[in-house]
PDB file of C-alpha atoms and ligand atoms in Angstrom:
ATOM      1  CA  MET A  70      83.724 234.400 228.165  1.00 43.00           C
ATOM      2  CA  SER A  71      82.692 232.572 231.364  1.00 40.00           C
ATOM      3  CA  ASP A  72      79.343 230.661 231.518  1.00 39.00           C
ATOM      4  CA  SER A  73      77.958 233.260 233.959  1.00 40.00           C
ATOM      5  CA  ARG A  74      78.534 236.008 231.456  1.00 40.00           C
ATOM      6  CA  GLU A  75      76.903 233.977 228.696  1.00 44.00           C
ATOM      7  CA  THR A  76      73.775 233.668 230.712  1.00 44.00           C
ATOM      8  CA  ILE A  77      73.792 237.419 231.444  1.00 50.00           C
ATOM      9  CA  ASN A  78      70.683 239.267 230.582  1.00 71.00           C
ATOM     10  CA  HIS A  79      70.728 240.683 227.087  1.00 93.00           C
ATOM     11  CA  ARG A  80      69.402 244.013 228.257  1.00 97.00           C
ATOM     12  CA  ALA A  81      70.649 247.194 226.842  1.00 98.00           C
ATOM     13  CA  PHE A  82      69.800 250.875 227.453  1.00 98.00           C
ATOM     14  CA  VAL A  83      69.991 254.331 225.926  1.00 98.00           C
ATOM     15  CA  VAL A  84      70.879 256.843 228.546  1.00 98.00           C
ATOM     16  CA  GLY A  85      70.428 260.600 228.248  1.00 97.00           C
ATOM     17  CA  TYR A  86      68.977 263.681 229.853  1.00 98.00           C
ATOM     18  CA  PRO A  87      66.344 264.249 228.624  1.00 95.00           C
ATOM     19  CA  ILE A  88      65.705 260.980 226.791  1.00 96.00           C
ATOM     20  CA  LYS A  89      61.977 260.845 225.914  1.00 92.00           C
ATOM     21  CA  HIS A  90      62.432 261.733 222.206  1.00 90.00           C
ATOM     22  CA  SER A  91      64.998 259.019 221.485  1.00 94.00           C
ATOM     23  CA  ARG A  92      64.022 256.755 218.553  1.00 96.00           C
ATOM     24  CA  SER A  93      66.676 254.199 219.469  1.00 97.00           C
ATOM     25  CA  PRO A  94      64.320 251.884 221.306  1.00 98.00           C
ATOM     26  CA  LEU A  95      62.203 251.646 218.175  1.00 98.00           C
ATOM     27  CA  ILE A  96      65.201 250.703 216.070  1.00 98.00           C
ATOM     28  CA  HIS A  97      66.574 248.059 218.442  1.00 98.00           C
ATOM     29  CA  GLY A  98      63.140 246.782 219.252  1.00 98.00           C
ATOM     30  CA  HIS A  99      62.500 246.177 215.577  1.00 98.00           C
ATOM     31  CA  TRP A 100      65.759 244.254 215.199  1.00 98.00           C
ATOM     32  CA  LEU A 101      65.180 242.208 218.315  1.00 97.00           C
ATOM     33  CA  LYS A 102      61.737 241.238 216.968  1.00 97.00           C
ATOM     34  CA  THR A 103      62.722 240.525 213.366  1.00 97.00           C
ATOM     35  CA  LEU A 104      65.762 238.528 214.387  1.00 96.00           C
ATOM     36  CA  GLY A 105      63.741 236.553 216.988  1.00 95.00           C
ATOM     37  CA  LEU A 106      66.128 237.406 219.774  1.00 95.00           C
ATOM     38  CA  ARG A 107      65.499 237.554 223.439  1.00 92.00           C
ATOM     39  CA  GLY A 108      66.519 240.842 224.926  1.00 95.00           C
ATOM     40  CA  SER A 109      65.430 244.381 225.618  1.00 97.00           C
ATOM     41  CA  TYR A 110      66.503 247.938 224.937  1.00 98.00           C
ATOM     42  CA  GLU A 111      65.179 250.589 227.232  1.00 97.00           C
ATOM     43  CA  LYS A 112      65.304 254.364 227.798  1.00 97.00           C
ATOM     44  CA  LEU A 113      66.917 255.605 230.965  1.00 98.00           C
ATOM     45  CA  GLU A 114      66.809 259.165 232.052  1.00 98.00           C
ATOM     46  CA  VAL A 115      69.830 259.857 234.241  1.00 98.00           C
ATOM     47  CA  SER A 116      70.837 263.359 235.332  1.00 98.00           C
ATOM     48  CA  PRO A 117      74.463 264.526 234.976  1.00 98.00           C
ATOM     49  CA  ASP A 118      74.914 264.297 238.739  1.00 98.00           C
ATOM     50  CA  ALA A 119      73.814 260.707 238.835  1.00 98.00           C
ATOM     51  CA  PHE A 120      75.574 259.550 235.704  1.00 98.00           C
ATOM     52  CA  PRO A 121      79.003 258.692 237.155  1.00 98.00           C
ATOM     53  CA  GLY A 122      77.266 256.556 239.829  1.00 98.00           C
ATOM     54  CA  PHE A 123      75.259 254.750 237.087  1.00 98.00           C
ATOM     55  CA  ILE A 124      78.480 253.930 235.195  1.00 98.00           C
ATOM     56  CA  GLN A 125      80.170 252.729 238.385  1.00 98.00           C
ATOM     57  CA  GLU A 126      77.312 250.309 239.017  1.00 97.00           C
ATOM     58  CA  LEU A 127      77.372 249.163 235.388  1.00 97.00           C
ATOM     59  CA  LYS A 128      81.021 248.396 235.668  1.00 96.00           C
ATOM     60  CA  GLN A 129      80.545 246.456 238.850  1.00 95.00           C
ATOM     61  CA  GLY A 130      77.866 244.331 237.257  1.00 91.00           C
ATOM     62  CA  ALA A 131      75.364 245.799 239.761  1.00 91.00           C
ATOM     63  CA  THR A 132      72.783 246.670 236.984  1.00 93.00           C
ATOM     64  CA  VAL A 133      70.883 244.300 234.721  1.00 93.00           C
ATOM     65  CA  PHE A 134      72.550 245.701 231.651  1.00 97.00           C
ATOM     66  CA  CYS A 135      75.260 244.357 229.328  1.00 96.00           C
ATOM     67  CA  GLY A 136      75.794 247.784 227.693  1.00 98.00           C
ATOM     68  CA  GLY A 137      73.957 250.591 225.943  1.00 98.00           C
ATOM     69  CA  ASN A 138      74.010 253.807 224.048  1.00 98.00           C
ATOM     70  CA  VAL A 139      74.868 257.212 225.539  1.00 98.00           C
ATOM     71  CA  THR A 140      73.498 260.381 224.282  1.00 97.00           C
ATOM     72  CA  ILE A 141      73.532 264.114 225.145  1.00 95.00           C
ATOM     73  CA  PRO A 142      74.782 265.281 227.628  1.00 97.00           C
ATOM     74  CA  HIS A 143      76.779 262.204 228.754  1.00 98.00           C
ATOM     75  CA  LYS A 144      79.053 261.292 225.857  1.00 97.00           C
ATOM     76  CA  GLU A 145      82.200 262.944 227.180  1.00 97.00           C
ATOM     77  CA  VAL A 146      81.826 261.590 230.723  1.00 98.00           C
ATOM     78  CA  ALA A 147      81.008 258.153 229.368  1.00 98.00           C
ATOM     79  CA  TYR A 148      84.257 258.271 227.396  1.00 98.00           C
ATOM     80  CA  SER A 149      86.334 259.372 230.422  1.00 98.00           C
ATOM     81  CA  LEU A 150      84.893 256.633 232.716  1.00 98.00           C
ATOM     82  CA  ALA A 151      85.340 253.713 230.335  1.00 98.00           C
ATOM     83  CA  ASP A 152      88.032 251.102 230.975  1.00 98.00           C
ATOM     84  CA  GLU A 153      88.967 250.710 227.298  1.00 98.00           C
ATOM     85  CA  THR A 154      88.543 252.827 224.168  1.00 98.00           C
ATOM     86  CA  ASP A 155      89.842 252.816 220.596  1.00 98.00           C
ATOM     87  CA  ALA A 156      92.078 255.358 218.884  1.00 96.00           C
ATOM     88  CA  LEU A 157      89.396 257.118 216.911  1.00 94.00           C
ATOM     89  CA  THR A 158      87.274 257.562 220.007  1.00 97.00           C
ATOM     90  CA  ASP A 159      90.267 258.879 221.915  1.00 97.00           C
ATOM     91  CA  GLU A 160      90.642 261.590 219.299  1.00 94.00           C
ATOM     92  CA  LEU A 161      86.995 262.530 219.712  1.00 95.00           C
ATOM     93  CA  GLY A 162      86.876 262.361 223.495  1.00 96.00           C
ATOM     94  CA  ALA A 163      83.212 261.287 223.364  1.00 97.00           C
ATOM     95  CA  ALA A 164      81.548 257.845 223.318  1.00 98.00           C
ATOM     96  CA  ASN A 165      78.080 256.775 222.319  1.00 98.00           C
ATOM     97  CA  THR A 166      78.268 252.979 222.637  1.00 98.00           C
ATOM     98  CA  LEU A 167      79.239 250.982 225.801  1.00 98.00           C
ATOM     99  CA  TRP A 168      79.473 247.284 226.409  1.00 98.00           C
ATOM    100  CA  LEU A 169      80.821 244.962 229.112  1.00 97.00           C
ATOM    101  CA  GLU A 170      83.405 242.465 228.029  1.00 95.00           C
ATOM    102  CA  GLU A 171      85.205 240.197 230.500  1.00 93.00           C
ATOM    103  CA  GLY A 172      84.348 242.599 233.286  1.00 93.00           C
ATOM    104  CA  ARG A 173      85.679 245.659 231.558  1.00 97.00           C
ATOM    105  CA  LEU A 174      83.618 248.529 230.279  1.00 98.00           C
ATOM    106  CA  LYS A 175      84.489 249.203 226.621  1.00 98.00           C
ATOM    107  CA  ALA A 176      83.465 252.340 224.732  1.00 98.00           C
ATOM    108  CA  THR A 177      83.405 253.495 221.207  1.00 98.00           C
ATOM    109  CA  ASN A 178      81.787 256.188 219.040  1.00 98.00           C
ATOM    110  CA  THR A 179      79.762 254.916 216.060  1.00 98.00           C
ATOM    111  CA  ASP A 180      78.639 258.312 214.639  1.00 97.00           C
ATOM    112  CA  GLY A 181      81.329 258.262 211.981  1.00 97.00           C
ATOM    113  CA  ILE A 182      80.491 254.652 211.034  1.00 97.00           C
ATOM    114  CA  GLY A 183      76.806 255.582 210.733  1.00 98.00           C
ATOM    115  CA  PHE A 184      77.652 258.637 208.564  1.00 98.00           C
ATOM    116  CA  VAL A 185      79.809 256.710 206.169  1.00 98.00           C
ATOM    117  CA  ALA A 186      77.529 253.627 205.959  1.00 98.00           C
ATOM    118  CA  ASN A 187      74.534 255.801 205.063  1.00 98.00           C
ATOM    119  CA  LEU A 188      76.494 257.440 202.149  1.00 98.00           C
ATOM    120  CA  ASP A 189      77.933 254.170 200.995  1.00 98.00           C
ATOM    121  CA  ASP A 190      74.409 252.850 200.853  1.00 97.00           C
ATOM    122  CA  GLN A 191      72.601 255.781 199.268  1.00 97.00           C
ATOM    123  CA  ALA A 192      75.363 257.341 197.135  1.00 98.00           C
ATOM    124  CA  PRO A 193      78.113 254.806 196.293  1.00 98.00           C
ATOM    125  CA  GLY A 194      81.216 256.631 195.138  1.00 97.00           C
ATOM    126  CA  TRP A 195      80.409 259.712 197.219  1.00 98.00           C
ATOM    127  CA  ASP A 196      83.974 259.672 198.442  1.00 98.00           C
ATOM    128  CA  ARG A 197      85.711 259.869 195.035  1.00 97.00           C
ATOM    129  CA  GLY A 198      86.462 263.610 195.344  1.00 97.00           C
ATOM    130  CA  HIS A 199      89.133 265.409 197.312  1.00 97.00           C
ATOM    131  CA  LYS A 200      87.412 268.535 198.635  1.00 98.00           C
ATOM    132  CA  ALA A 201      84.687 268.438 201.312  1.00 98.00           C
ATOM    133  CA  VAL A 202      82.792 271.234 203.086  1.00 98.00           C
ATOM    134  CA  VAL A 203      81.456 270.734 206.596  1.00 98.00           C
ATOM    135  CA  LEU A 204      78.986 273.295 207.845  1.00 98.00           C
ATOM    136  CA  GLY A 205      79.093 273.453 211.680  1.00 98.00           C
ATOM    137  CA  ALA A 206      81.743 272.840 214.334  1.00 97.00           C
ATOM    138  CA  GLY A 207      79.756 271.260 217.225  1.00 94.00           C
ATOM    139  CA  GLY A 208      79.885 267.741 218.701  1.00 90.00           C
ATOM    140  CA  ALA A 209      78.344 266.123 215.556  1.00 92.00           C
ATOM    141  CA  SER A 210      80.855 267.769 213.250  1.00 96.00           C
ATOM    142  CA  ARG A 211      83.897 266.086 214.866  1.00 97.00           C
ATOM    143  CA  ALA A 212      83.039 262.448 214.086  1.00 97.00           C
ATOM    144  CA  ILE A 213      82.164 263.505 210.500  1.00 98.00           C
ATOM    145  CA  ILE A 214      85.446 265.406 209.996  1.00 98.00           C
ATOM    146  CA  GLN A 215      87.250 262.312 211.259  1.00 97.00           C
ATOM    147  CA  ALA A 216      85.279 260.043 208.937  1.00 98.00           C
ATOM    148  CA  LEU A 217      85.955 262.291 205.865  1.00 98.00           C
ATOM    149  CA  ARG A 218      89.689 262.302 206.716  1.00 97.00           C
ATOM    150  CA  GLU A 219      89.634 258.436 207.011  1.00 96.00           C
ATOM    151  CA  ARG A 220      87.900 258.212 203.634  1.00 97.00           C
ATOM    152  CA  GLY A 221      90.767 260.148 202.055  1.00 97.00           C
ATOM    153  CA  PHE A 222      89.437 263.668 201.461  1.00 98.00           C
ATOM    154  CA  ARG A 223      92.451 265.795 201.105  1.00 98.00           C
ATOM    155  CA  GLU A 224      90.829 269.155 201.935  1.00 98.00           C
ATOM    156  CA  ILE A 225      88.173 269.389 204.574  1.00 98.00           C
ATOM    157  CA  HIS A 226      86.782 272.913 205.008  1.00 98.00           C
ATOM    158  CA  VAL A 227      84.850 273.608 208.186  1.00 98.00           C
ATOM    159  CA  VAL A 228      82.586 276.665 207.951  1.00 98.00           C
ATOM    160  CA  ASN A 229      80.995 277.927 211.178  1.00 98.00           C
ATOM    161  CA  ARG A 230      79.097 280.892 212.578  1.00 97.00           C
ATOM    162  CA  THR A 231      81.635 281.067 215.398  1.00 98.00           C
ATOM    163  CA  VAL A 232      84.922 280.770 213.532  1.00 98.00           C
ATOM    164  CA  GLU A 233      86.949 280.070 216.671  1.00 98.00           C
ATOM    165  CA  ARG A 234      85.160 276.754 217.082  1.00 98.00           C
ATOM    166  CA  ALA A 235      86.057 275.772 213.532  1.00 98.00           C
ATOM    167  CA  ARG A 236      89.664 276.721 214.313  1.00 98.00           C
ATOM    168  CA  GLU A 237      89.739 274.446 217.318  1.00 97.00           C
ATOM    169  CA  LEU A 238      88.664 271.587 215.104  1.00 97.00           C
ATOM    170  CA  ALA A 239      91.243 272.465 212.477  1.00 97.00           C
ATOM    171  CA  ASP A 240      93.914 272.380 215.175  1.00 96.00           C
ATOM    172  CA  ARG A 241      92.625 269.127 216.505  1.00 94.00           C
ATOM    173  CA  PHE A 242      92.261 267.142 213.284  1.00 95.00           C
ATOM    174  CA  GLY A 243      95.466 268.128 211.452  1.00 93.00           C
ATOM    175  CA  ASN A 244      96.591 269.896 208.332  1.00 95.00           C
ATOM    176  CA  LYS A 245      93.856 268.591 205.988  1.00 97.00           C
ATOM    177  CA  VAL A 246      91.226 270.590 207.975  1.00 98.00           C
ATOM    178  CA  HIS A 247      90.725 274.318 207.391  1.00 98.00           C
ATOM    179  CA  ALA A 248      88.490 276.766 209.312  1.00 98.00           C
ATOM    180  CA  HIS A 249      86.291 279.498 207.796  1.00 98.00           C
ATOM    181  CA  ALA A 250      83.622 282.032 208.872  1.00 98.00           C
ATOM    182  CA  MET A 251      80.145 281.807 207.214  1.00 97.00           C
ATOM    183  CA  ALA A 252      80.962 284.733 204.958  1.00 97.00           C
ATOM    184  CA  ALA A 253      83.571 282.492 203.119  1.00 98.00           C
ATOM    185  CA  CYS A 254      80.909 279.986 202.084  1.00 97.00           C
ATOM    186  CA  HIS A 255      80.782 281.069 198.454  1.00 97.00           C
ATOM    187  CA  GLU A 256      84.494 280.822 197.945  1.00 98.00           C
ATOM    188  CA  VAL A 257      84.908 277.638 200.027  1.00 98.00           C
ATOM    189  CA  MET A 258      82.157 275.744 198.239  1.00 98.00           C
ATOM    190  CA  GLN A 259      83.646 276.384 194.814  1.00 98.00           C
ATOM    191  CA  GLY A 260      84.496 273.122 193.068  1.00 98.00           C
ATOM    192  CA  ALA A 261      83.828 271.038 196.255  1.00 98.00           C
ATOM    193  CA  ASP A 262      82.864 267.410 195.790  1.00 98.00           C
ATOM    194  CA  PHE A 263      80.932 266.958 199.035  1.00 99.00           C
ATOM    195  CA  PHE A 264      78.864 269.054 201.427  1.00 99.00           C
ATOM    196  CA  VAL A 265      77.344 268.150 204.826  1.00 98.00           C
ATOM    197  CA  ASN A 266      75.268 270.262 207.179  1.00 98.00           C
ATOM    198  CA  THR A 267      76.085 269.306 210.786  1.00 98.00           C
ATOM    199  CA  THR A 268      74.265 272.298 212.387  1.00 96.00           C
ATOM    200  CA  SER A 269      70.729 272.446 213.583  1.00 94.00           C
ATOM    201  CA  LEU A 270      69.884 274.883 210.814  1.00 96.00           C
ATOM    202  CA  GLY A 271      66.618 273.779 209.079  1.00 93.00           C
ATOM    203  CA  MET A 272      65.623 271.405 211.931  1.00 93.00           C
ATOM    204  CA  ASP A 273      61.836 271.122 212.353  1.00 88.00           C
ATOM    205  CA  GLY A 274      61.365 273.423 209.394  1.00 82.00           C
ATOM    206  CA  GLU A 275      63.174 276.340 211.063  1.00 87.00           C
ATOM    207  CA  PRO A 276      64.495 278.863 208.532  1.00 88.00           C
ATOM    208  CA  ALA A 277      67.932 278.463 207.045  1.00 93.00           C
ATOM    209  CA  PRO A 278      69.932 280.645 204.679  1.00 95.00           C
ATOM    210  CA  GLN A 279      70.202 280.004 200.927  1.00 97.00           C
ATOM    211  CA  LEU A 280      73.600 278.462 200.465  1.00 98.00           C
ATOM    212  CA  PRO A 281      75.614 278.752 197.171  1.00 98.00           C
ATOM    213  CA  PHE A 282      75.226 275.098 196.088  1.00 98.00           C
ATOM    214  CA  SER A 283      75.748 276.143 192.496  1.00 98.00           C
ATOM    215  CA  GLN A 284      79.439 276.581 193.354  1.00 98.00           C
ATOM    216  CA  LEU A 285      79.829 272.836 194.035  1.00 98.00           C
ATOM    217  CA  ALA A 286      81.100 270.367 191.395  1.00 98.00           C
ATOM    218  CA  ALA A 287      78.306 269.103 189.172  1.00 98.00           C
ATOM    219  CA  ASP A 288      78.661 265.592 190.581  1.00 98.00           C
ATOM    220  CA  ALA A 289      78.928 266.661 194.187  1.00 98.00           C
ATOM    221  CA  VAL A 290      76.935 264.845 196.923  1.00 98.00           C
ATOM    222  CA  VAL A 291      75.041 266.948 199.518  1.00 98.00           C
ATOM    223  CA  THR A 292      73.903 265.504 202.859  1.00 98.00           C
ATOM    224  CA  ASP A 293      72.437 266.749 206.107  1.00 98.00           C
ATOM    225  CA  ILE A 294      72.529 265.180 209.570  1.00 97.00           C
ATOM    226  CA  VAL A 295      69.175 266.803 210.381  1.00 95.00           C
ATOM    227  CA  TYR A 296      66.452 264.224 209.516  1.00 94.00           C
ATOM    228  CA  VAL A 297      63.292 266.089 210.776  1.00 93.00           C
ATOM    229  CA  PRO A 298      62.149 267.002 208.187  1.00 94.00           C
ATOM    230  CA  LEU A 299      63.682 264.259 205.957  1.00 95.00           C
ATOM    231  CA  LYS A 300      64.058 266.656 203.110  1.00 96.00           C
ATOM    232  CA  THR A 301      65.671 269.706 204.770  1.00 96.00           C
ATOM    233  CA  ILE A 302      65.861 273.082 203.288  1.00 97.00           C
ATOM    234  CA  PHE A 303      69.523 272.536 202.336  1.00 98.00           C
ATOM    235  CA  LEU A 304      68.680 269.257 200.573  1.00 98.00           C
ATOM    236  CA  GLU A 305      65.841 270.980 198.739  1.00 98.00           C
ATOM    237  CA  GLN A 306      68.186 273.782 197.628  1.00 98.00           C
ATOM    238  CA  ALA A 307      70.753 271.295 196.338  1.00 98.00           C
ATOM    239  CA  GLU A 308      68.180 269.020 194.676  1.00 98.00           C
ATOM    240  CA  ALA A 309      66.746 272.033 192.824  1.00 98.00           C
ATOM    241  CA  LEU A 310      70.166 272.377 191.133  1.00 98.00           C
ATOM    242  CA  GLY A 311      70.188 268.714 190.167  1.00 98.00           C
ATOM    243  CA  LEU A 312      72.736 267.690 192.783  1.00 98.00           C
ATOM    244  CA  LYS A 313      72.708 264.245 194.348  1.00 98.00           C
ATOM    245  CA  THR A 314      71.351 264.400 197.945  1.00 98.00           C
ATOM    246  CA  VAL A 315      71.228 261.997 200.839  1.00 98.00           C
ATOM    247  CA  ASP A 316      69.036 262.517 203.903  1.00 98.00           C
ATOM    248  CA  GLY A 317      70.255 262.056 207.471  1.00 97.00           C
ATOM    249  CA  LEU A 318      67.933 259.295 208.676  1.00 97.00           C
ATOM    250  CA  GLY A 319      70.205 256.541 207.518  1.00 98.00           C
ATOM    251  CA  MET A 320      73.030 257.815 209.711  1.00 98.00           C
ATOM    252  CA  LEU A 321      70.788 257.349 212.791  1.00 97.00           C
ATOM    253  CA  LEU A 322      69.957 253.826 211.669  1.00 98.00           C
ATOM    254  CA  HIS A 323      73.481 252.758 210.714  1.00 98.00           C
ATOM    255  CA  GLN A 324      75.134 254.146 213.851  1.00 98.00           C
ATOM    256  CA  ALA A 325      72.969 251.746 215.882  1.00 98.00           C
ATOM    257  CA  VAL A 326      74.339 248.557 214.167  1.00 98.00           C
ATOM    258  CA  PRO A 327      77.659 248.033 216.047  1.00 98.00           C
ATOM    259  CA  GLY A 328      76.027 248.376 219.456  1.00 98.00           C
ATOM    260  CA  PHE A 329      73.268 245.869 218.688  1.00 98.00           C
ATOM    261  CA  GLU A 330      75.854 243.356 217.489  1.00 97.00           C
ATOM    262  CA  LYS A 331      77.844 243.700 220.708  1.00 97.00           C
ATOM    263  CA  TRP A 332      74.882 243.411 223.048  1.00 97.00           C
ATOM    264  CA  PHE A 333      72.777 240.834 221.264  1.00 97.00           C
ATOM    265  CA  GLY A 334      75.304 238.861 219.162  1.00 95.00           C
ATOM    266  CA  MET A 335      73.846 239.298 215.687  1.00 96.00           C
ATOM    267  CA  ARG A 336      74.545 241.944 213.070  1.00 98.00           C
ATOM    268  CA  PRO A 337      71.276 243.614 212.117  1.00 98.00           C
ATOM    269  CA  ILE A 338      70.371 245.084 208.688  1.00 97.00           C
ATOM    270  CA  VAL A 339      69.235 248.585 207.895  1.00 98.00           C
ATOM    271  CA  ASP A 340      66.503 248.242 205.293  1.00 97.00           C
ATOM    272  CA  ASP A 341      63.465 249.979 203.903  1.00 97.00           C
ATOM    273  CA  VAL A 342      61.198 248.311 206.470  1.00 98.00           C
ATOM    274  CA  LEU A 343      63.155 249.872 209.343  1.00 98.00           C
ATOM    275  CA  ARG A 344      63.295 253.147 207.546  1.00 98.00           C
ATOM    276  CA  ALA A 345      59.535 253.190 206.986  1.00 98.00           C
ATOM    277  CA  LEU A 346      58.903 252.361 210.640  1.00 98.00           C
ATOM    278  CA  ILE A 347      60.894 255.402 211.800  1.00 97.00           C
ATOM    279  CA  ILE A 348      59.340 257.684 209.224  1.00 97.00           C
ATOM    280  CA  ALA A 349      55.886 256.568 210.387  1.00 97.00           C
ATOM    281  CA  ASP A 350      56.855 257.358 213.928  1.00 96.00           C
ATOM    282  CA  MET A 351      58.117 260.800 212.887  1.00 93.00           C
ATOM    283  CA  GLU A 352      54.872 261.442 211.055  1.00 93.00           C
ATOM    284  CA  ALA A 353      52.788 260.397 214.109  1.00 93.00           C
ATOM    285  CA  HIS A 354      54.659 262.820 216.271  1.00 88.00           C
ATOM    286  CA  ALA A 355      54.922 265.695 213.794  1.00 81.00           C
TER     287      ALA A 355
HETATM  288  P1  ATR B 106      75.968 269.224 218.156  1.00 65.84           P
HETATM  289  O1  ATR B 106      76.601 268.532 219.342  1.00 65.84           O
HETATM  290  O2  ATR B 106      74.577 268.650 217.940  1.00 65.84           O
HETATM  291  O3  ATR B 106      76.744 269.424 216.979  1.00 65.84           O
HETATM  292  P2  ATR B 106      76.439 271.913 219.154  1.00 65.84           P
HETATM  293  O4  ATR B 106      77.718 271.494 219.773  1.00 65.84           O
HETATM  294  O5  ATR B 106      75.546 272.784 219.982  1.00 65.84           O
HETATM  295  O6  ATR B 106      75.555 270.689 218.782  1.00 65.84           O
HETATM  296  O7  ATR B 106      76.704 272.616 217.736  1.00 65.84           O
HETATM  297  C1  ATR B 106      75.701 273.144 217.010  1.00 65.84           C
HETATM  298  C2  ATR B 106      76.269 273.669 215.670  1.00 65.84           C
HETATM  299  O8  ATR B 106      75.206 274.332 214.969  1.00 65.84           O
HETATM  300  C3  ATR B 106      77.365 274.754 215.859  1.00 65.84           C
HETATM  301  O9  ATR B 106      78.266 274.659 214.728  1.00 65.84           O
HETATM  302  C4  ATR B 106      76.599 276.035 215.781  1.00 65.84           C
HETATM  303  O10 ATR B 106      77.309 277.164 215.499  1.00 65.84           O
HETATM  304  P3  ATR B 106      78.144 278.020 216.666  1.00 65.84           P
HETATM  305  O11 ATR B 106      79.322 277.175 216.902  1.00 65.84           O
HETATM  306  O12 ATR B 106      78.407 279.274 216.024  1.00 65.84           O
HETATM  307  O13 ATR B 106      77.182 278.062 217.845  1.00 65.84           O
HETATM  308  C5  ATR B 106      75.590 275.677 214.756  1.00 65.84           C
HETATM  309  N1  ATR B 106      74.358 276.517 214.783  1.00 65.84           N
HETATM  310  C6  ATR B 106      73.320 276.465 215.562  1.00 65.84           C
HETATM  311  N2  ATR B 106      72.399 277.330 215.314  1.00 65.84           N
HETATM  312  C7  ATR B 106      72.861 278.121 214.270  1.00 65.84           C
HETATM  313  C8  ATR B 106      72.434 279.200 213.544  1.00 65.84           C
HETATM  314  N3  ATR B 106      71.226 279.793 213.755  1.00 65.84           N
HETATM  315  N4  ATR B 106      73.212 279.748 212.544  1.00 65.84           N
HETATM  316  C9  ATR B 106      74.388 279.131 212.260  1.00 65.84           C
HETATM  317  N5  ATR B 106      74.909 278.103 212.935  1.00 65.84           N
HETATM  318  C10 ATR B 106      74.172 277.581 213.951  1.00 65.84           C
END
């Protein structure tokens, strides 16, 4: 790295449209403060029309930023405009973390890393089993299917309201991944070792159907990527049957770690203090 790059501003962004509800500035701001680092992390609202121009300027070094996070609706375009990506991100076709390195814009997707790290932290051994059920087939589902496959699940069953979308994912992610309609839930959940909700069902206390969690293996782990509320309807249903549950907030916190390390040079820690900070913010805006 040249001297000029070392003196570059340690300024990072989160870009989306809209962006005002993002909690990422709170997370990175906390780490910058507790690690005593100089730097900033700011929200940028950029429309889809303006986004390619923003990336172009970033690549040319014409902005003050050394990288940042990308959120809805820009993840696919960010991926396609990056100079360098890794194999797992290529399979997803969507990036959430960007950084400049030796004049090149690098991109990766840390959703799978966040998902796995949260479970490793909260439910060690969660990946012992071989059969997983994934509810939902949207953008969030993809990184999770990939992560489950990487962790060695031999059967990954994707259940979705629109079965065609589940089939697309089964085709994309190979022969361990199977597609089902919602009506197959009962059968598909039988004996499964792991369940994750990747849909918006239950978000903000919206109603969600009763799922047949009693079909799961007795030592199954149930998680949800929805984290508002922290204890979603699905987690409540599973907990009532004595199953181990893990809420989705840790995924949000852990997916932020690799980006912070790239931009600011230190690996931050996800701990109870950070978790409490985000929960307090959620409560303040409830
Ligand atoms: P994301 O990128 O956040 O995953 P998405 O691509 O819009 O968002 O996907 C949302 C997921 O939630 C989809 O699996 C969607 O099902 P469809 O593919 O049938 O649309 C699912 N979903 C949203 N609302 C739902 C509902 N009321 N009942 C069942 N599934 C729902």
